[in-house]
Amino acid sequence: MIARIWRGRTRAEHAEEYVAYLQQTGFAEYQRTPGNRGGLALRRIVDGGAEFVLLSLWESGEAVRALAGDDADRAVFYPEDDRYLVERDLHVTHYDVVHHSTPGDRASVPESMHSAIAPSAASADPLSALVHRTEIVDALYRFAAGQDVLLFSN
């Protein structure tokens, strides 16, 4: 799995509007792209601005190129981005995901609770469904700690 990370900044007063715009553009395109495995949008308000970090997860380099084109390290932008962004990275950074765990991982949950967090046996991709559920738990912990978090997934 590959993590794709991009950073940008808006004025603080445009933060909520920009999140709605991201949901209509970038996040929607991520979800329509084959090989997308979900992701997170992080935001913090500092010095009159809203800093955003978008982390999307992808099955392969081929899946990333399906979104970004041949120059997979170039950031993807949308028509109204100039209206919101006061700073932006023109390139993204890719990382291989080498480990992922959260408080809700199956190994840390008693066997009697597996059905509550694990997908049904009929699920086509049980690991994916479990990862999605544990990402939600992790996001809730971060939110409770006062961090802005937006979780999106296929």
PDB file of N, CA, C and O in Angstrom, residues 11-73:
ATOM      1  N   ARG A  11      -6.875  30.687   4.157  1.00  0.00           N
ATOM      2  CA  ARG A  11      -7.150  31.596   5.265  1.00  0.00           C
ATOM      3  C   ARG A  11      -8.040  30.853   6.250  1.00  0.00           C
ATOM      4  O   ARG A  11      -8.863  30.026   5.855  1.00  0.00           O
ATOM      5  N   ALA A  12      -7.911  31.162   7.521  1.00  0.00           N
ATOM      6  CA  ALA A  12      -8.702  30.468   8.546  1.00  0.00           C
ATOM      7  C   ALA A  12     -10.195  30.598   8.275  1.00  0.00           C
ATOM      8  O   ALA A  12     -10.947  29.635   8.453  1.00  0.00           O
ATOM      9  N   GLU A  13     -10.649  31.758   7.803  1.00  0.00           N
ATOM     10  CA  GLU A  13     -12.084  31.958   7.577  1.00  0.00           C
ATOM     11  C   GLU A  13     -12.617  31.142   6.393  1.00  0.00           C
ATOM     12  O   GLU A  13     -13.826  31.006   6.232  1.00  0.00           O
ATOM     13  N   HIS A  14     -11.728  30.580   5.583  1.00  0.00           N
ATOM     14  CA  HIS A  14     -12.164  29.746   4.453  1.00  0.00           C
ATOM     15  C   HIS A  14     -12.032  28.244   4.733  1.00  0.00           C
ATOM     16  O   HIS A  14     -12.311  27.432   3.855  1.00  0.00           O
ATOM     17  N   ALA A  15     -11.625  27.880   5.941  1.00  0.00           N
ATOM     18  CA  ALA A  15     -11.324  26.481   6.255  1.00  0.00           C
ATOM     19  C   ALA A  15     -12.518  25.551   6.035  1.00  0.00           C
ATOM     20  O   ALA A  15     -12.383  24.512   5.384  1.00  0.00           O
ATOM     21  N   GLU A  16     -13.672  25.897   6.576  1.00  0.00           N
ATOM     22  CA  GLU A  16     -14.842  25.018   6.442  1.00  0.00           C
ATOM     23  C   GLU A  16     -15.310  24.933   4.993  1.00  0.00           C
ATOM     24  O   GLU A  16     -15.658  23.860   4.506  1.00  0.00           O
ATOM     25  N   GLU A  17     -15.297  26.063   4.316  1.00  0.00           N
ATOM     26  CA  GLU A  17     -15.712  26.095   2.906  1.00  0.00           C
ATOM     27  C   GLU A  17     -14.756  25.250   2.055  1.00  0.00           C
ATOM     28  O   GLU A  17     -15.173  24.554   1.127  1.00  0.00           O
ATOM     29  N   TYR A  18     -13.460  25.290   2.377  1.00  0.00           N
ATOM     30  CA  TYR A  18     -12.485  24.503   1.625  1.00  0.00           C
ATOM     31  C   TYR A  18     -12.695  23.005   1.842  1.00  0.00           C
ATOM     32  O   TYR A  18     -12.576  22.223   0.897  1.00  0.00           O
ATOM     33  N   VAL A  19     -13.022  22.607   3.051  1.00  0.00           N
ATOM     34  CA  VAL A  19     -13.303  21.187   3.306  1.00  0.00           C
ATOM     35  C   VAL A  19     -14.487  20.729   2.448  1.00  0.00           C
ATOM     36  O   VAL A  19     -14.436  19.661   1.829  1.00  0.00           O
ATOM     37  N   ALA A  20     -15.541  21.536   2.385  1.00  0.00           N
ATOM     38  CA  ALA A  20     -16.697  21.183   1.549  1.00  0.00           C
ATOM     39  C   ALA A  20     -16.278  21.085   0.082  1.00  0.00           C
ATOM     40  O   ALA A  20     -16.705  20.172  -0.642  1.00  0.00           O
ATOM     41  N   TYR A  21     -15.433  22.006  -0.362  1.00  0.00           N
ATOM     42  CA  TYR A  21     -14.929  21.987  -1.733  1.00  0.00           C
ATOM     43  C   TYR A  21     -14.105  20.720  -1.983  1.00  0.00           C
ATOM     44  O   TYR A  21     -14.243  20.062  -3.024  1.00  0.00           O
ATOM     45  N   LEU A  22     -13.238  20.344  -1.028  1.00  0.00           N
ATOM     46  CA  LEU A  22     -12.450  19.111  -1.161  1.00  0.00           C
ATOM     47  C   LEU A  22     -13.353  17.889  -1.298  1.00  0.00           C
ATOM     48  O   LEU A  22     -13.057  16.973  -2.064  1.00  0.00           O
ATOM     49  N   GLN A  23     -14.445  17.871  -0.547  1.00  0.00           N
ATOM     50  CA  GLN A  23     -15.358  16.733  -0.613  1.00  0.00           C
ATOM     51  C   GLN A  23     -15.993  16.608  -1.993  1.00  0.00           C
ATOM     52  O   GLN A  23     -16.255  15.508  -2.459  1.00  0.00           O
ATOM     53  N   GLN A  24     -16.212  17.727  -2.661  1.00  0.00           N
ATOM     54  CA  GLN A  24     -16.821  17.716  -3.991  1.00  0.00           C
ATOM     55  C   GLN A  24     -15.803  17.442  -5.094  1.00  0.00           C
ATOM     56  O   GLN A  24     -16.184  17.019  -6.183  1.00  0.00           O
ATOM     57  N   THR A  25     -14.530  17.709  -4.840  1.00  0.00           N
ATOM     58  CA  THR A  25     -13.511  17.591  -5.885  1.00  0.00           C
ATOM     59  C   THR A  25     -12.551  16.449  -5.587  1.00  0.00           C
ATOM     60  O   THR A  25     -12.779  15.323  -6.005  1.00  0.00           O
ATOM     61  N   GLY A  26     -11.489  16.746  -4.885  1.00  0.00           N
ATOM     62  CA  GLY A  26     -10.424  15.769  -4.657  1.00  0.00           C
ATOM     63  C   GLY A  26     -10.881  14.483  -3.993  1.00  0.00           C
ATOM     64  O   GLY A  26     -10.586  13.388  -4.479  1.00  0.00           O
ATOM     65  N   PHE A  27     -11.604  14.590  -2.876  1.00  0.00           N
ATOM     66  CA  PHE A  27     -12.023  13.372  -2.171  1.00  0.00           C
ATOM     67  C   PHE A  27     -12.943  12.540  -3.051  1.00  0.00           C
ATOM     68  O   PHE A  27     -12.841  11.305  -3.084  1.00  0.00           O
ATOM     69  N   ALA A  28     -13.844  13.198  -3.775  1.00  0.00           N
ATOM     70  CA  ALA A  28     -14.760  12.469  -4.663  1.00  0.00           C
ATOM     71  C   ALA A  28     -13.973  11.768  -5.775  1.00  0.00           C
ATOM     72  O   ALA A  28     -14.263  10.612  -6.113  1.00  0.00           O
ATOM     73  N   GLU A  29     -12.965  12.452  -6.328  1.00  0.00           N
ATOM     74  CA  GLU A  29     -12.160  11.820  -7.373  1.00  0.00           C
ATOM     75  C   GLU A  29     -11.343  10.660  -6.815  1.00  0.00           C
ATOM     76  O   GLU A  29     -11.201   9.624  -7.459  1.00  0.00           O
ATOM     77  N   TYR A  30     -10.792  10.816  -5.616  1.00  0.00           N
ATOM     78  CA  TYR A  30     -10.073   9.701  -4.991  1.00  0.00           C
ATOM     79  C   TYR A  30     -10.978   8.478  -4.952  1.00  0.00           C
ATOM     80  O   TYR A  30     -10.582   7.379  -5.322  1.00  0.00           O
ATOM     81  N   GLN A  31     -12.175   8.657  -4.461  1.00  0.00           N
ATOM     82  CA  GLN A  31     -13.090   7.530  -4.269  1.00  0.00           C
ATOM     83  C   GLN A  31     -13.521   6.895  -5.583  1.00  0.00           C
ATOM     84  O   GLN A  31     -13.825   5.712  -5.611  1.00  0.00           O
ATOM     85  N   ARG A  32     -13.550   7.662  -6.661  1.00  0.00           N
ATOM     86  CA  ARG A  32     -13.916   7.109  -7.974  1.00  0.00           C
ATOM     87  C   ARG A  32     -12.754   6.390  -8.645  1.00  0.00           C
ATOM     88  O   ARG A  32     -12.946   5.664  -9.616  1.00  0.00           O
ATOM     89  N   THR A  33     -11.535   6.613  -8.151  1.00  0.00           N
ATOM     90  CA  THR A  33     -10.351   6.052  -8.795  1.00  0.00           C
ATOM     91  C   THR A  33     -10.100   4.630  -8.303  1.00  0.00           C
ATOM     92  O   THR A  33      -9.949   4.410  -7.105  1.00  0.00           O
ATOM     93  N   PRO A  34     -10.055   3.657  -9.231  1.00  0.00           N
ATOM     94  CA  PRO A  34      -9.760   2.281  -8.832  1.00  0.00           C
ATOM     95  C   PRO A  34      -8.424   2.200  -8.095  1.00  0.00           C
ATOM     96  O   PRO A  34      -7.450   2.853  -8.484  1.00  0.00           O
ATOM     97  N   GLY A  35      -8.398   1.443  -7.011  1.00  0.00           N
ATOM     98  CA  GLY A  35      -7.178   1.270  -6.229  1.00  0.00           C
ATOM     99  C   GLY A  35      -7.061   2.207  -5.049  1.00  0.00           C
ATOM    100  O   GLY A  35      -6.127   2.095  -4.256  1.00  0.00           O
ATOM    101  N   ASN A  36      -8.006   3.146  -4.887  1.00  0.00           N
ATOM    102  CA  ASN A  36      -7.988   4.013  -3.713  1.00  0.00           C
ATOM    103  C   ASN A  36      -8.427   3.210  -2.503  1.00  0.00           C
ATOM    104  O   ASN A  36      -9.388   2.460  -2.561  1.00  0.00           O
ATOM    105  N   ARG A  37      -7.701   3.364  -1.391  1.00  0.00           N
ATOM    106  CA  ARG A  37      -7.991   2.624  -0.152  1.00  0.00           C
ATOM    107  C   ARG A  37      -8.409   3.561   0.972  1.00  0.00           C
ATOM    108  O   ARG A  37      -8.325   3.213   2.139  1.00  0.00           O
ATOM    109  N   GLY A  38      -8.882   4.779   0.615  1.00  0.00           N
ATOM    110  CA  GLY A  38      -9.339   5.717   1.632  1.00  0.00           C
ATOM    111  C   GLY A  38      -8.269   6.730   1.965  1.00  0.00           C
ATOM    112  O   GLY A  38      -7.301   6.896   1.236  1.00  0.00           O
ATOM    113  N   GLY A  39      -8.462   7.415   3.070  1.00  0.00           N
ATOM    114  CA  GLY A  39      -7.480   8.402   3.478  1.00  0.00           C
ATOM    115  C   GLY A  39      -7.975   9.297   4.590  1.00  0.00           C
ATOM    116  O   GLY A  39      -9.049   9.077   5.154  1.00  0.00           O
ATOM    117  N   LEU A  40      -7.170  10.281   4.893  1.00  0.00           N
ATOM    118  CA  LEU A  40      -7.477  11.240   5.956  1.00  0.00           C
ATOM    119  C   LEU A  40      -7.189  12.654   5.467  1.00  0.00           C
ATOM    120  O   LEU A  40      -6.273  12.867   4.678  1.00  0.00           O
ATOM    121  N   ALA A  41      -7.947  13.601   5.966  1.00  0.00           N
ATOM    122  CA  ALA A  41      -7.642  15.018   5.792  1.00  0.00           C
ATOM    123  C   ALA A  41      -7.449  15.584   7.191  1.00  0.00           C
ATOM    124  O   ALA A  41      -8.310  15.436   8.046  1.00  0.00           O
ATOM    125  N   LEU A  42      -6.315  16.220   7.412  1.00  0.00           N
ATOM    126  CA  LEU A  42      -6.001  16.809   8.706  1.00  0.00           C
ATOM    127  C   LEU A  42      -5.954  18.320   8.546  1.00  0.00           C
ATOM    128  O   LEU A  42      -5.497  18.836   7.526  1.00  0.00           O
ATOM    129  N   ARG A  43      -6.413  19.032   9.559  1.00  0.00           N
ATOM    130  CA  ARG A  43      -6.427  20.487   9.510  1.00  0.00           C
ATOM    131  C   ARG A  43      -6.056  21.034  10.876  1.00  0.00           C
ATOM    132  O   ARG A  43      -6.443  20.485  11.904  1.00  0.00           O
ATOM    133  N   ARG A  44      -5.313  22.141  10.855  1.00  0.00           N
ATOM    134  CA  ARG A  44      -5.072  22.879  12.093  1.00  0.00           C
ATOM    135  C   ARG A  44      -5.096  24.354  11.761  1.00  0.00           C
ATOM    136  O   ARG A  44      -4.624  24.789  10.713  1.00  0.00           O
ATOM    137  N   ILE A  45      -5.692  25.120  12.666  1.00  0.00           N
ATOM    138  CA  ILE A  45      -5.764  26.569  12.522  1.00  0.00           C
ATOM    139  C   ILE A  45      -4.579  27.150  13.288  1.00  0.00           C
ATOM    140  O   ILE A  45      -4.425  26.898  14.486  1.00  0.00           O
ATOM    141  N   VAL A  46      -3.748  27.924  12.589  1.00  0.00           N
ATOM    142  CA  VAL A  46      -2.567  28.515  13.216  1.00  0.00           C
ATOM    143  C   VAL A  46      -2.208  29.800  12.470  1.00  0.00           C
ATOM    144  O   VAL A  46      -2.274  29.855  11.241  1.00  0.00           O
ATOM    145  N   ASP A  47      -1.875  30.839  13.231  1.00  0.00           N
ATOM    146  CA  ASP A  47      -1.420  32.114  12.665  1.00  0.00           C
ATOM    147  C   ASP A  47      -2.357  32.659  11.587  1.00  0.00           C
ATOM    148  O   ASP A  47      -1.911  33.110  10.536  1.00  0.00           O
ATOM    149  N   GLY A  48      -3.660  32.598  11.829  1.00  0.00           N
ATOM    150  CA  GLY A  48      -4.629  33.153  10.897  1.00  0.00           C
ATOM    151  C   GLY A  48      -4.892  32.321   9.662  1.00  0.00           C
ATOM    152  O   GLY A  48      -5.608  32.746   8.753  1.00  0.00           O
ATOM    153  N   GLY A  49      -4.319  31.146   9.618  1.00  0.00           N
ATOM    154  CA  GLY A  49      -4.509  30.272   8.461  1.00  0.00           C
ATOM    155  C   GLY A  49      -4.946  28.883   8.870  1.00  0.00           C
ATOM    156  O   GLY A  49      -4.884  28.512  10.042  1.00  0.00           O
ATOM    157  N   ALA A  50      -5.401  28.129   7.893  1.00  0.00           N
ATOM    158  CA  ALA A  50      -5.765  26.725   8.103  1.00  0.00           C
ATOM    159  C   ALA A  50      -4.803  25.870   7.285  1.00  0.00           C
ATOM    160  O   ALA A  50      -4.777  25.968   6.054  1.00  0.00           O
ATOM    161  N   GLU A  51      -3.990  25.103   7.973  1.00  0.00           N
ATOM    162  CA  GLU A  51      -3.057  24.194   7.311  1.00  0.00           C
ATOM    163  C   GLU A  51      -3.757  22.856   7.102  1.00  0.00           C
ATOM    164  O   GLU A  51      -4.397  22.330   8.015  1.00  0.00           O
ATOM    165  N   PHE A  52      -3.626  22.326   5.903  1.00  0.00           N
ATOM    166  CA  PHE A  52      -4.231  21.041   5.559  1.00  0.00           C
ATOM    167  C   PHE A  52      -3.144  20.056   5.158  1.00  0.00           C
ATOM    168  O   PHE A  52      -2.198  20.413   4.451  1.00  0.00           O
ATOM    169  N   VAL A  53      -3.310  18.820   5.604  1.00  0.00           N
ATOM    170  CA  VAL A  53      -2.495  17.701   5.140  1.00  0.00           C
ATOM    171  C   VAL A  53      -3.479  16.641   4.672  1.00  0.00           C
ATOM    172  O   VAL A  53      -4.348  16.206   5.441  1.00  0.00           O
ATOM    173  N   LEU A  54      -3.372  16.262   3.407  1.00  0.00           N
ATOM    174  CA  LEU A  54      -4.213  15.197   2.866  1.00  0.00           C
ATOM    175  C   LEU A  54      -3.358  13.958   2.703  1.00  0.00           C
ATOM    176  O   LEU A  54      -2.289  14.015   2.097  1.00  0.00           O
ATOM    177  N   LEU A  55      -3.812  12.858   3.264  1.00  0.00           N
ATOM    178  CA  LEU A  55      -3.128  11.586   3.161  1.00  0.00           C
ATOM    179  C   LEU A  55      -4.101  10.607   2.522  1.00  0.00           C
ATOM    180  O   LEU A  55      -5.143  10.307   3.107  1.00  0.00           O
ATOM    181  N   SER A  56      -3.778  10.166   1.334  1.00  0.00           N
ATOM    182  CA  SER A  56      -4.625   9.176   0.668  1.00  0.00           C
ATOM    183  C   SER A  56      -3.848   7.871   0.558  1.00  0.00           C
ATOM    184  O   SER A  56      -2.616   7.869   0.470  1.00  0.00           O
ATOM    185  N   LEU A  57      -4.573   6.767   0.578  1.00  0.00           N
ATOM    186  CA  LEU A  57      -3.965   5.442   0.533  1.00  0.00           C
ATOM    187  C   LEU A  57      -4.320   4.768  -0.785  1.00  0.00           C
ATOM    188  O   LEU A  57      -5.472   4.825  -1.228  1.00  0.00           O
ATOM    189  N   TRP A  58      -3.323   4.094  -1.373  1.00  0.00           N
ATOM    190  CA  TRP A  58      -3.466   3.514  -2.705  1.00  0.00           C
ATOM    191  C   TRP A  58      -2.892   2.106  -2.735  1.00  0.00           C
ATOM    192  O   TRP A  58      -1.891   1.824  -2.081  1.00  0.00           O
ATOM    193  N   GLU A  59      -3.517   1.250  -3.510  1.00  0.00           N
ATOM    194  CA  GLU A  59      -3.068  -0.138  -3.617  1.00  0.00           C
ATOM    195  C   GLU A  59      -1.700  -0.259  -4.275  1.00  0.00           C
ATOM    196  O   GLU A  59      -0.937  -1.176  -3.953  1.00  0.00           O
ATOM    197  N   SER A  60      -1.385   0.625  -5.228  1.00  0.00           N
ATOM    198  CA  SER A  60      -0.158   0.473  -6.018  1.00  0.00           C
ATOM    199  C   SER A  60       0.212   1.784  -6.692  1.00  0.00           C
ATOM    200  O   SER A  60      -0.585   2.731  -6.733  1.00  0.00           O
ATOM    201  N   GLY A  61       1.401   1.813  -7.259  1.00  0.00           N
ATOM    202  CA  GLY A  61       1.823   2.957  -8.055  1.00  0.00           C
ATOM    203  C   GLY A  61       0.931   3.150  -9.264  1.00  0.00           C
ATOM    204  O   GLY A  61       0.657   4.287  -9.678  1.00  0.00           O
ATOM    205  N   GLU A  62       0.458   2.063  -9.817  1.00  0.00           N
ATOM    206  CA  GLU A  62      -0.470   2.142 -10.952  1.00  0.00           C
ATOM    207  C   GLU A  62      -1.761   2.858 -10.551  1.00  0.00           C
ATOM    208  O   GLU A  62      -2.297   3.673 -11.307  1.00  0.00           O
ATOM    209  N   ALA A  63      -2.252   2.580  -9.360  1.00  0.00           N
ATOM    210  CA  ALA A  63      -3.466   3.245  -8.868  1.00  0.00           C
ATOM    211  C   ALA A  63      -3.214   4.743  -8.680  1.00  0.00           C
ATOM    212  O   ALA A  63      -4.066   5.568  -9.019  1.00  0.00           O
ATOM    213  N   VAL A  64      -2.033   5.107  -8.162  1.00  0.00           N
ATOM    214  CA  VAL A  64      -1.685   6.522  -7.993  1.00  0.00           C
ATOM    215  C   VAL A  64      -1.664   7.209  -9.357  1.00  0.00           C
ATOM    216  O   VAL A  64      -2.204   8.308  -9.528  1.00  0.00           O
ATOM    217  N   ARG A  65      -1.055   6.557 -10.362  1.00  0.00           N
ATOM    218  CA  ARG A  65      -0.991   7.147 -11.701  1.00  0.00           C
ATOM    219  C   ARG A  65      -2.377   7.259 -12.338  1.00  0.00           C
ATOM    220  O   ARG A  65      -2.616   8.163 -13.147  1.00  0.00           O
ATOM    221  N   ALA A  66      -3.308   6.388 -11.954  1.00  0.00           N
ATOM    222  CA  ALA A  66      -4.682   6.513 -12.461  1.00  0.00           C
ATOM    223  C   ALA A  66      -5.306   7.825 -11.997  1.00  0.00           C
ATOM    224  O   ALA A  66      -6.129   8.419 -12.695  1.00  0.00           O
ATOM    225  N   LEU A  67      -4.902   8.303 -10.825  1.00  0.00           N
ATOM    226  CA  LEU A  67      -5.372   9.601 -10.320  1.00  0.00           C
ATOM    227  C   LEU A  67      -4.542  10.749 -10.896  1.00  0.00           C
ATOM    228  O   LEU A  67      -5.089  11.710 -11.411  1.00  0.00           O
ATOM    229  N   ALA A  68      -3.218  10.636 -10.800  1.00  0.00           N
ATOM    230  CA  ALA A  68      -2.322  11.770 -11.029  1.00  0.00           C
ATOM    231  C   ALA A  68      -1.749  11.851 -12.432  1.00  0.00           C
ATOM    232  O   ALA A  68      -1.189  12.882 -12.799  1.00  0.00           O
ATOM    233  N   GLY A  69      -1.847  10.798 -13.200  1.00  0.00           N
ATOM    234  CA  GLY A  69      -1.206  10.784 -14.512  1.00  0.00           C
ATOM    235  C   GLY A  69       0.214  10.266 -14.415  1.00  0.00           C
ATOM    236  O   GLY A  69       0.645   9.769 -13.373  1.00  0.00           O
ATOM    237  N   ASP A  70       0.961  10.404 -15.509  1.00  0.00           N
ATOM    238  CA  ASP A  70       2.312   9.843 -15.575  1.00  0.00           C
ATOM    239  C   ASP A  70       3.278  10.460 -14.572  1.00  0.00           C
ATOM    240  O   ASP A  70       4.178   9.793 -14.086  1.00  0.00           O
ATOM    241  N   ASP A  71       3.120  11.739 -14.267  1.00  0.00           N
ATOM    242  CA  ASP A  71       3.971  12.398 -13.270  1.00  0.00           C
ATOM    243  C   ASP A  71       3.278  12.297 -11.911  1.00  0.00           C
ATOM    244  O   ASP A  71       2.670  13.254 -11.419  1.00  0.00           O
ATOM    245  N   ALA A  72       3.388  11.123 -11.315  1.00  0.00           N
ATOM    246  CA  ALA A  72       2.640  10.823 -10.085  1.00  0.00           C
ATOM    247  C   ALA A  72       3.075  11.689  -8.906  1.00  0.00           C
ATOM    248  O   ALA A  72       2.332  11.815  -7.931  1.00  0.00           O
ATOM    249  N   ASP A  73       4.260  12.320  -8.989  1.00  0.00           N
ATOM    250  CA  ASP A  73       4.726  13.171  -7.894  1.00  0.00           C
ATOM    251  C   ASP A  73       4.179  14.594  -7.973  1.00  0.00           C
ATOM    252  O   ASP A  73       4.367  15.382  -7.051  1.00  0.00           O
TER     253      ASP A  73
END
